[in-house]
Coordinates of C-alpha atoms in Angstrom, one line a residue:
Chain J
X1 CA -116.2 6.9 18.8
X2 CA -114.3 8.9 21.6
X3 CA -114.6 8.0 25.0
X4 CA -117.7 10.5 26.7
X5 CA -116.1 10.4 29.7
X6 CA -113.4 12.0 28.5
X7 CA -115.2 14.7 26.8
X8 CA -116.8 14.9 30.2
X9 CA -113.7 15.8 32.2
X10 CA -112.5 18.8 30.3
X11 CA -115.1 20.9 31.6
X12 CA -113.5 21.2 34.6
X13 CA -110.8 23.2 32.2
X14 CA -112.9 25.7 31.9
X15 CA -112.8 29.1 33.9
X16 CA -116.8 29.2 35.9
X17 CA -119.1 31.5 35.9
X18 CA -118.5 33.5 39.1
X19 CA -121.6 33.2 41.5
X20 CA -122.6 36.8 41.3
X21 CA -123.4 36.7 37.6
X22 CA -125.8 33.5 38.7
X23 CA -127.6 35.7 41.1
X24 CA -127.4 38.7 39.1
X25 CA -129.4 36.4 36.2
X26 CA -131.5 35.6 39.0
X27 CA -132.8 39.3 40.8
X28 CA -133.2 40.8 37.2
X29 CA -135.5 37.3 36.4
X30 CA -137.7 38.7 39.4
X31 CA -140.0 41.4 39.7
X32 CA -140.1 41.5 43.1
X33 CA -136.4 42.5 43.1
X34 CA -135.5 45.9 43.7
X35 CA -132.4 48.2 41.3
X36 CA -131.1 49.2 45.2
X37 CA -130.3 44.5 46.0
X38 CA -128.5 45.0 42.6
X39 CA -126.1 47.2 43.2
X40 CA -125.7 45.9 46.8
X41 CA -124.4 42.7 45.0
X42 CA -122.9 44.5 42.1
X43 CA -121.0 46.8 45.1
X44 CA -119.9 43.4 47.0
X45 CA -117.4 42.4 44.1
X46 CA -114.5 44.7 43.5
X47 CA -112.6 43.0 40.6
X48 CA -116.8 43.1 39.1
X49 CA -117.4 47.1 39.8
X50 CA -114.4 47.7 38.2
X51 CA -114.6 46.4 34.6
X52 CA -118.4 47.9 35.1
X53 CA -116.9 51.4 35.8
X54 CA -114.3 50.6 33.0
X55 CA -116.7 50.0 30.1
X56 CA -119.2 52.7 31.5
X57 CA -116.4 55.2 31.8
X58 CA -115.6 54.2 27.9
X59 CA -116.5 55.7 24.5
X60 CA -118.5 52.7 23.6
X61 CA -121.3 54.5 26.0
X62 CA -120.1 58.0 25.0
X63 CA -121.9 59.5 28.5
X64 CA -121.5 62.9 29.4
X65 CA -119.6 62.4 33.4
X66 CA -117.6 59.6 34.3
X67 CA -119.3 57.8 36.8
X68 CA -117.7 56.2 39.4
X69 CA -120.0 53.9 41.3
X70 CA -122.2 51.2 40.3
X71 CA -125.3 53.1 41.7
X72 CA -124.1 55.8 39.3
X73 CA -124.2 54.0 36.5
X74 CA -127.4 51.9 37.0
X75 CA -128.6 55.7 36.9
X76 CA -126.8 57.2 34.0
X77 CA -126.7 53.7 31.7
X78 CA -130.1 52.0 33.1
X79 CA -130.3 49.1 35.0
X80 CA -131.5 46.5 31.9
X81 CA -128.0 47.2 30.3
X82 CA -125.9 47.0 33.8
X83 CA -127.7 44.1 33.9
X84 CA -126.4 43.2 29.9
X85 CA -123.1 44.0 30.5
X86 CA -121.8 42.6 33.6
X87 CA -123.2 39.2 32.1
X88 CA -121.5 39.7 29.4
X89 CA -118.1 40.7 31.6
X90 CA -118.5 37.5 33.3
X91 CA -118.2 35.4 30.2
X92 CA -115.9 36.6 28.1
X93 CA -112.8 35.0 29.0
X94 CA -113.7 31.7 28.1
X95 CA -114.7 32.4 24.5
X96 CA -111.9 34.7 23.9
X97 CA -109.5 31.4 22.5
X98 CA -109.6 30.3 18.9
X99 CA -111.5 26.6 18.2
X100 CA -109.8 25.0 15.3
X101 CA -112.4 22.3 15.0
X102 CA -115.0 24.5 14.4
X103 CA -112.6 26.8 12.1
X104 CA -112.8 30.0 15.0
X105 CA -109.5 31.6 14.7
X106 CA -109.0 34.3 17.9
X107 CA -112.5 35.9 19.4
X108 CA -114.3 35.0 16.7
X109 CA -116.7 32.8 18.5
X110 CA -117.1 35.5 20.9
X111 CA -118.0 38.4 19.1
X112 CA -120.7 35.6 17.6
X113 CA -121.9 34.9 21.0
X114 CA -122.7 38.8 21.7
X115 CA -124.2 39.3 18.5
X116 CA -126.6 36.3 19.2
X117 CA -127.0 37.1 22.3
X118 CA -128.3 40.4 21.2
X119 CA -130.8 39.5 18.6
X120 CA -131.9 36.8 20.6
X121 CA -133.3 40.2 22.8
X122 CA -134.7 42.3 19.6
X123 CA -136.7 38.7 19.0
X124 CA -137.4 39.2 22.8
X125 CA -138.3 42.8 22.8
X126 CA -141.1 41.9 19.4
X127 CA -142.5 38.7 20.2
X128 CA -143.3 40.3 23.5
X129 CA -141.3 38.9 26.2
X130 CA -139.1 41.7 27.4
X131 CA -139.8 40.4 31.3
X132 CA -137.9 37.9 29.8
X133 CA -135.1 39.4 27.9
X134 CA -132.4 38.6 30.4
X135 CA -132.7 35.0 30.4
X136 CA -132.9 35.0 26.7
X137 CA -129.8 37.1 26.4
X138 CA -128.0 35.3 28.6
X139 CA -129.0 32.0 27.1
X140 CA -128.5 33.3 23.3
X141 CA -124.6 34.0 24.6
X142 CA -123.8 30.7 26.5
X143 CA -125.6 28.7 23.9
X144 CA -122.4 27.4 22.0
X145 CA -120.4 27.2 25.6
X146 CA -119.9 23.6 24.5
X147 CA -118.3 24.0 21.4
X148 CA -115.5 25.5 23.6
X149 CA -115.3 21.8 25.0
X150 CA -115.6 19.3 22.4
X151 CA -113.6 22.1 19.5
X152 CA -110.9 20.0 20.1
X153 CA -113.0 16.2 18.7
X154 CA -114.1 18.2 16.8
X155 CA -111.2 18.9 14.8
X156 CA -109.6 15.4 15.8
X157 CA -112.7 13.9 13.6
X158 CA -113.3 16.6 10.9
X159 CA -113.2 15.0 7.9
X160 CA -116.1 12.4 8.8
X161 CA -117.8 15.0 10.0
X162 CA -117.9 16.8 7.0
X163 CA -118.9 13.9 5.2
X164 CA -122.0 13.0 7.1
X165 CA -122.6 17.0 6.5
X166 CA -122.0 17.4 2.9
X167 CA -122.3 14.0 1.1
X168 CA -125.5 12.6 3.2
X169 CA -128.0 15.8 4.7
X170 CA -127.2 15.8 7.9
X171 CA -127.0 18.8 10.4
X172 CA -123.6 19.6 11.7
X173 CA -125.1 19.0 15.2
X174 CA -126.5 15.8 13.9
X175 CA -123.4 15.0 12.8
X176 CA -121.4 15.8 15.7
X177 CA -123.5 13.1 17.8
X178 CA -123.5 10.3 14.8
X179 CA -119.7 10.7 14.7
X180 CA -118.6 12.0 18.5
X181 CA -121.1 10.4 21.0
X182 CA -122.4 13.7 21.8
X183 CA -122.9 17.1 20.1
X184 CA -122.1 20.9 21.1
X185 CA -125.7 21.3 23.1
X186 CA -125.9 18.3 25.0
X187 CA -122.1 19.2 26.5
X188 CA -123.5 22.7 26.8
X189 CA -126.0 21.2 29.3
X190 CA -123.9 19.9 30.9
X191 CA -121.3 22.5 31.2
X192 CA -124.4 24.1 32.4
X193 CA -125.6 21.8 35.0
X194 CA -122.1 22.2 36.6
X195 CA -121.9 25.8 37.3
X196 CA -125.6 25.5 38.3
X197 CA -127.5 27.0 36.1
X198 CA -130.5 27.5 36.4
X199 CA -133.5 24.7 35.1
X200 CA -134.7 27.0 32.7
X201 CA -130.9 28.1 31.6
X202 CA -129.4 24.5 30.8
X203 CA -132.8 23.3 29.5
X204 CA -132.9 26.6 26.4
X205 CA -128.9 25.4 26.4
X206 CA -129.4 22.2 25.9
X207 CA -132.6 22.7 22.9
X208 CA -131.2 25.4 21.3
X209 CA -130.7 23.9 17.5
X210 CA -134.6 22.7 18.5
X211 CA -133.7 18.7 17.3
X212 CA -135.8 17.5 19.5
X213 CA -139.9 18.5 18.1
X214 CA -141.0 18.7 22.0
X215 CA -138.6 22.1 22.5
X216 CA -140.1 23.4 19.7
X217 CA -143.4 25.2 21.8
X218 CA -141.5 26.0 24.5
X219 CA -140.8 30.2 23.4
X220 CA -137.8 31.5 25.2
X221 CA -135.7 27.8 23.4
X222 CA -137.3 29.1 20.2
X223 CA -136.4 32.3 20.5
X224 CA -132.9 31.4 20.9
X225 CA -133.1 29.4 18.1
X226 CA -134.3 32.4 15.9
X227 CA -131.2 34.3 17.3
X228 CA -128.6 31.8 16.6
X229 CA -129.9 31.0 12.6
X230 CA -130.2 34.7 12.1
X231 CA -126.5 35.4 13.3
X232 CA -125.7 32.3 11.1
X233 CA -126.9 34.1 7.7
X234 CA -125.4 37.1 8.2
X235 CA -122.4 35.5 8.6
X236 CA -120.7 36.8 11.8
X237 CA -118.4 34.8 12.5
X238 CA -119.9 31.3 11.5
X239 CA -117.4 28.6 11.2
X240 CA -116.4 24.8 10.1
X241 CA -120.5 24.3 10.7
X242 CA -121.9 27.7 8.3
X243 CA -125.6 27.6 8.3
X244 CA -125.2 23.9 8.3
X245 CA -128.3 23.7 10.2
X246 CA -132.4 22.9 10.2
X247 CA -134.9 25.6 10.4
X248 CA -138.1 24.6 11.5
X249 CA -140.2 27.0 9.8
X250 CA -143.9 25.5 12.8
X251 CA -141.3 28.3 14.7
X252 CA -142.7 31.4 13.5
X253 CA -146.5 30.4 13.5
X254 CA -145.9 29.6 17.2
X255 CA -144.3 32.8 18.1
X256 CA -146.3 34.0 15.9
X257 CA -143.8 35.6 13.8
X258 CA -143.9 36.4 9.8
X259 CA -140.2 36.0 7.5
X260 CA -140.5 39.4 6.8
X261 CA -140.2 40.1 10.4
X262 CA -136.3 37.9 10.3
X263 CA -135.6 40.2 7.5
X264 CA -136.6 43.2 9.7
X265 CA -134.4 42.1 12.7
X266 CA -131.8 41.2 9.8
X267 CA -131.8 44.8 9.3
X268 CA -131.8 46.2 12.7
X269 CA -129.4 44.4 13.2
X270 CA -126.9 45.2 10.3
X271 CA -126.9 49.0 11.6
X272 CA -126.4 48.0 15.3
X273 CA -123.0 46.1 14.2
X274 CA -120.8 48.6 14.4
X275 CA -121.8 49.4 18.2
X276 CA -121.6 45.4 18.7
X277 CA -118.1 45.2 17.5
X278 CA -117.4 48.5 19.9
X279 CA -118.6 46.4 22.6
X280 CA -117.0 43.3 21.7
X281 CA -113.3 44.8 21.2
X282 CA -114.0 46.4 25.2
X283 CA -114.3 42.7 27.0
Chain H
X1 CA -108.0 48.1 8.4
X2 CA -104.4 46.5 8.3
X3 CA -101.4 47.2 7.4
X4 CA -98.2 45.6 6.6
X5 CA -94.9 46.0 5.5
X6 CA -92.7 44.0 5.0
X7 CA -90.3 45.3 3.3
X8 CA -88.7 48.7 1.8
X9 CA -90.4 47.9 -1.7
X10 CA -93.4 45.8 -0.9
X11 CA -96.6 47.5 1.1
X12 CA -100.1 45.9 1.7
X13 CA -102.8 47.5 3.1
X14 CA -106.0 45.0 3.4
X15 CA -108.6 46.9 4.3
X16 CA -112.2 45.2 5.3
X17 CA -115.9 45.3 3.7
X18 CA -118.2 44.7 6.2
X19 CA -121.5 44.0 5.9
X20 CA -123.5 46.8 4.2
X21 CA -120.6 48.7 3.3
X22 CA -118.8 49.0 -0.3
X23 CA -115.5 49.6 -1.2
X24 CA -114.0 50.8 -4.8
X25 CA -110.6 51.2 -4.6
X26 CA -107.4 52.1 -7.0
X27 CA -104.8 51.7 -5.0
X28 CA -102.8 49.5 -6.7
X29 CA -101.3 47.5 -3.1
X30 CA -104.5 47.6 -1.2
X31 CA -106.9 44.5 -1.2
X32 CA -110.7 43.9 -0.3
X33 CA -112.3 41.9 2.0
X34 CA -115.7 40.7 2.8
X35 CA -114.8 38.4 5.5
X36 CA -117.2 35.8 6.5
X37 CA -120.3 36.2 4.2
X38 CA -123.6 33.7 5.6
X39 CA -126.8 34.4 3.4
X40 CA -125.5 37.6 2.1
X41 CA -124.0 38.5 -1.2
X42 CA -120.3 39.9 -1.5
X43 CA -119.9 41.1 -5.1
X44 CA -116.1 41.9 -6.5
X45 CA -116.6 43.9 -10.2
X46 CA -112.8 45.5 -11.4
X47 CA -111.9 46.8 -14.3
X48 CA -108.4 45.8 -15.1
X49 CA -107.7 48.9 -17.7
X50 CA -107.8 51.6 -15.4
X51 CA -107.0 49.4 -12.3
X52 CA -110.5 50.5 -9.8
X53 CA -112.2 48.1 -8.5
X54 CA -114.7 47.5 -5.4
X55 CA -116.5 44.9 -3.3
X56 CA -119.8 45.3 -2.1
X57 CA -121.3 43.3 0.8
X58 CA -125.2 43.4 1.0
X59 CA -127.5 41.6 3.2
X60 CA -130.7 41.2 1.9
X61 CA -132.6 41.2 -1.2
X62 CA -135.3 43.8 -1.0
X63 CA -135.5 47.0 0.6
X64 CA -139.1 47.2 0.3
X65 CA -139.8 44.8 1.9
X66 CA -138.6 45.5 5.4
X67 CA -139.6 48.1 8.0
X68 CA -137.8 50.0 10.8
X69 CA -134.0 50.3 8.5
X70 CA -134.5 52.5 5.3
X71 CA -132.5 51.7 2.2
X72 CA -131.4 55.9 2.6
X73 CA -130.0 55.2 5.9
X74 CA -128.4 52.0 4.3
X75 CA -128.0 52.5 1.4
X76 CA -125.1 49.1 0.7
X77 CA -127.7 46.8 2.9
X78 CA -130.3 45.9 -0.4
X79 CA -129.2 44.4 -3.2
X80 CA -132.3 46.9 -5.5
X81 CA -130.5 50.0 -3.8
X82 CA -126.6 48.4 -3.2
X83 CA -126.3 47.5 -6.7
X84 CA -127.4 50.3 -8.8
X85 CA -125.8 52.8 -6.6
X86 CA -121.9 50.6 -6.6
X87 CA -122.1 50.0 -10.4
X88 CA -122.9 53.8 -10.2
X89 CA -120.2 54.6 -8.1
X90 CA -118.0 52.4 -10.3
X91 CA -119.4 53.9 -13.4
X92 CA -118.0 57.1 -12.1
X93 CA -114.1 56.4 -11.5
X94 CA -113.7 55.8 -15.0
X95 CA -114.7 52.2 -15.4
X96 CA -116.7 50.9 -18.0
X97 CA -119.2 47.5 -18.4
X98 CA -117.4 46.1 -21.2
X99 CA -114.6 46.0 -19.0
X100 CA -116.0 44.9 -15.5
X101 CA -114.5 41.3 -14.3
X102 CA -118.1 40.0 -11.9
X103 CA -118.1 37.9 -8.7
X104 CA -120.1 37.0 -6.9
X105 CA -119.9 34.8 -3.9
X106 CA -122.5 33.8 -0.9
X107 CA -125.9 33.4 -0.5
X108 CA -125.8 30.6 2.0
X109 CA -128.9 28.7 3.3
X110 CA -129.8 27.2 6.1
X111 CA -131.1 23.6 5.8
X112 CA -134.8 24.2 5.3
X113 CA -136.5 21.4 3.9
X114 CA -139.8 24.0 2.5
X115 CA -137.5 26.5 1.7
X116 CA -139.0 29.6 3.3
X117 CA -136.5 31.7 4.9
X118 CA -134.0 31.3 2.1
X119 CA -132.5 34.5 2.1
X120 CA -129.9 33.7 0.7
X121 CA -131.7 32.1 -2.9
X122 CA -133.2 35.7 -3.2
X123 CA -130.2 37.9 -2.4
X124 CA -128.6 36.3 -4.8
X125 CA -131.3 36.5 -7.3
X126 CA -131.8 40.2 -6.3
X127 CA -127.9 41.1 -7.2
X128 CA -128.3 38.5 -11.1
X129 CA -131.9 40.5 -11.7
X130 CA -129.3 44.3 -11.4
X131 CA -126.8 43.1 -12.8
X132 CA -128.6 42.1 -15.9
X133 CA -130.4 45.1 -15.9
X134 CA -126.8 47.1 -15.9
X135 CA -126.0 44.6 -18.7
X136 CA -123.0 43.1 -16.9
X137 CA -122.1 39.2 -17.3
X138 CA -121.4 37.3 -13.9
X139 CA -117.1 36.1 -15.0
X140 CA -117.4 33.5 -12.3
X141 CA -120.5 32.6 -9.2
X142 CA -120.0 31.0 -5.9
X143 CA -123.5 30.8 -4.0
X144 CA -125.2 28.7 -2.3
X145 CA -125.1 25.1 0.2
X146 CA -124.6 25.9 3.7
X147 CA -120.9 27.4 4.0
X148 CA -119.2 30.8 4.5
X149 CA -117.2 32.2 2.3
X150 CA -114.6 34.9 2.3
X151 CA -114.4 37.2 -0.4
X152 CA -111.4 39.4 -1.5
X153 CA -110.1 41.9 -4.9
X154 CA -106.4 42.6 -5.5
X155 CA -107.0 45.9 -6.6
X156 CA -103.4 45.6 -8.5
X157 CA -103.9 42.5 -10.5
X158 CA -107.6 41.7 -10.2
X159 CA -107.6 38.7 -8.9
X160 CA -110.3 37.7 -6.9
X161 CA -110.3 34.8 -4.6
X162 CA -112.2 32.7 -2.4
X163 CA -112.1 31.3 1.2
X164 CA -114.0 28.6 2.1
X165 CA -113.2 26.6 5.8
X166 CA -111.8 23.8 4.9
X167 CA -111.7 23.6 0.9
X168 CA -108.7 25.9 0.6
X169 CA -109.1 29.0 -1.3
X170 CA -109.8 29.5 -4.8
X171 CA -108.4 32.2 -7.4
X172 CA -110.2 33.7 -10.0

């Protein structure tokens, strides 16, 4: 078995999510915060502001005029989308590499993350969880952050993991745990703690495959889980793990969603995929 | 779309066929590719006599079971509307059913003990039904399981290939 401490030590090699993104998420989820407070927060980060204006003035958004300040951006694009764009921009750098252990080429984990986040947002709207949509969006975006570190260890152990998955009925994360000693969601939660994410965010990342039955009652975790499942089924940059994860049908009952609702989400995402591709390529 | 020129005589053209799209070609240097097919189905059809072929990349089995997105808007998203339209478009290029080589790939499923969310299997059954209605036999099929697949079709040779991570490439 691989030394777990060696794996955990490698978390420090990641580029931490900037504190402004974490502060933004707190403000966005706080019903007492104002647009003005969010604008002030963003304006005090020149690099972030520059990137945000670049994205807002790109063909992706197709605005009729150029925006020149954070306040204008919020006014023309809308606060919700500005929050999402800043969060995406804050984490993009880590996800752009290739992760051979998971069979993911350059940028593929990023494409999967962005698509998952958008699916999660659609699900949050359908489920009526729009008040926590930024938390769900961000958690879906970051749920596989453990793969950034674990990928090299999966590569070393791929044959053994593959045998468990394809000959002994293990899911991919169960096989990771069995062979390596930890799986990507546990490691992701360690990254989340190190980067001072909220307890709710850390919980979702740790449990996004719902392996522990007790976590299936938690709506926000269940929504992120479903978003991941749908993204895998759509084949959006699925790698070596493919669709080798478990589906828990009781989650649909908990959320009062049907299989047809999931079909509708897949169809909606199919329509939006070209636009999401443009967004992925902007970051 | 990716163009690559290795030397003066060898020109190749690779065209991606995205989700809910189809592409037909008679360009002998063109290769069509549907990347990373999960629960959807990639259908490659080729008529070697006239050198015409295409790939269809569907996502869902039945347009009547989905609200919000209509088949009129996205005809190649659903098997029930996509397969007949794809075959009709191939006929319009002069292909004949008895000369068509049909390969279907994808239909992977999440690990679901109750089989409730088995879109992959439903997609496969729907594609098979509509191919049968057009009296088309499947020459080669690689469907099911939990792995995503990449399907390509060389228009010049009619050769299809199926790529799966960790298992290499199979040419048919």
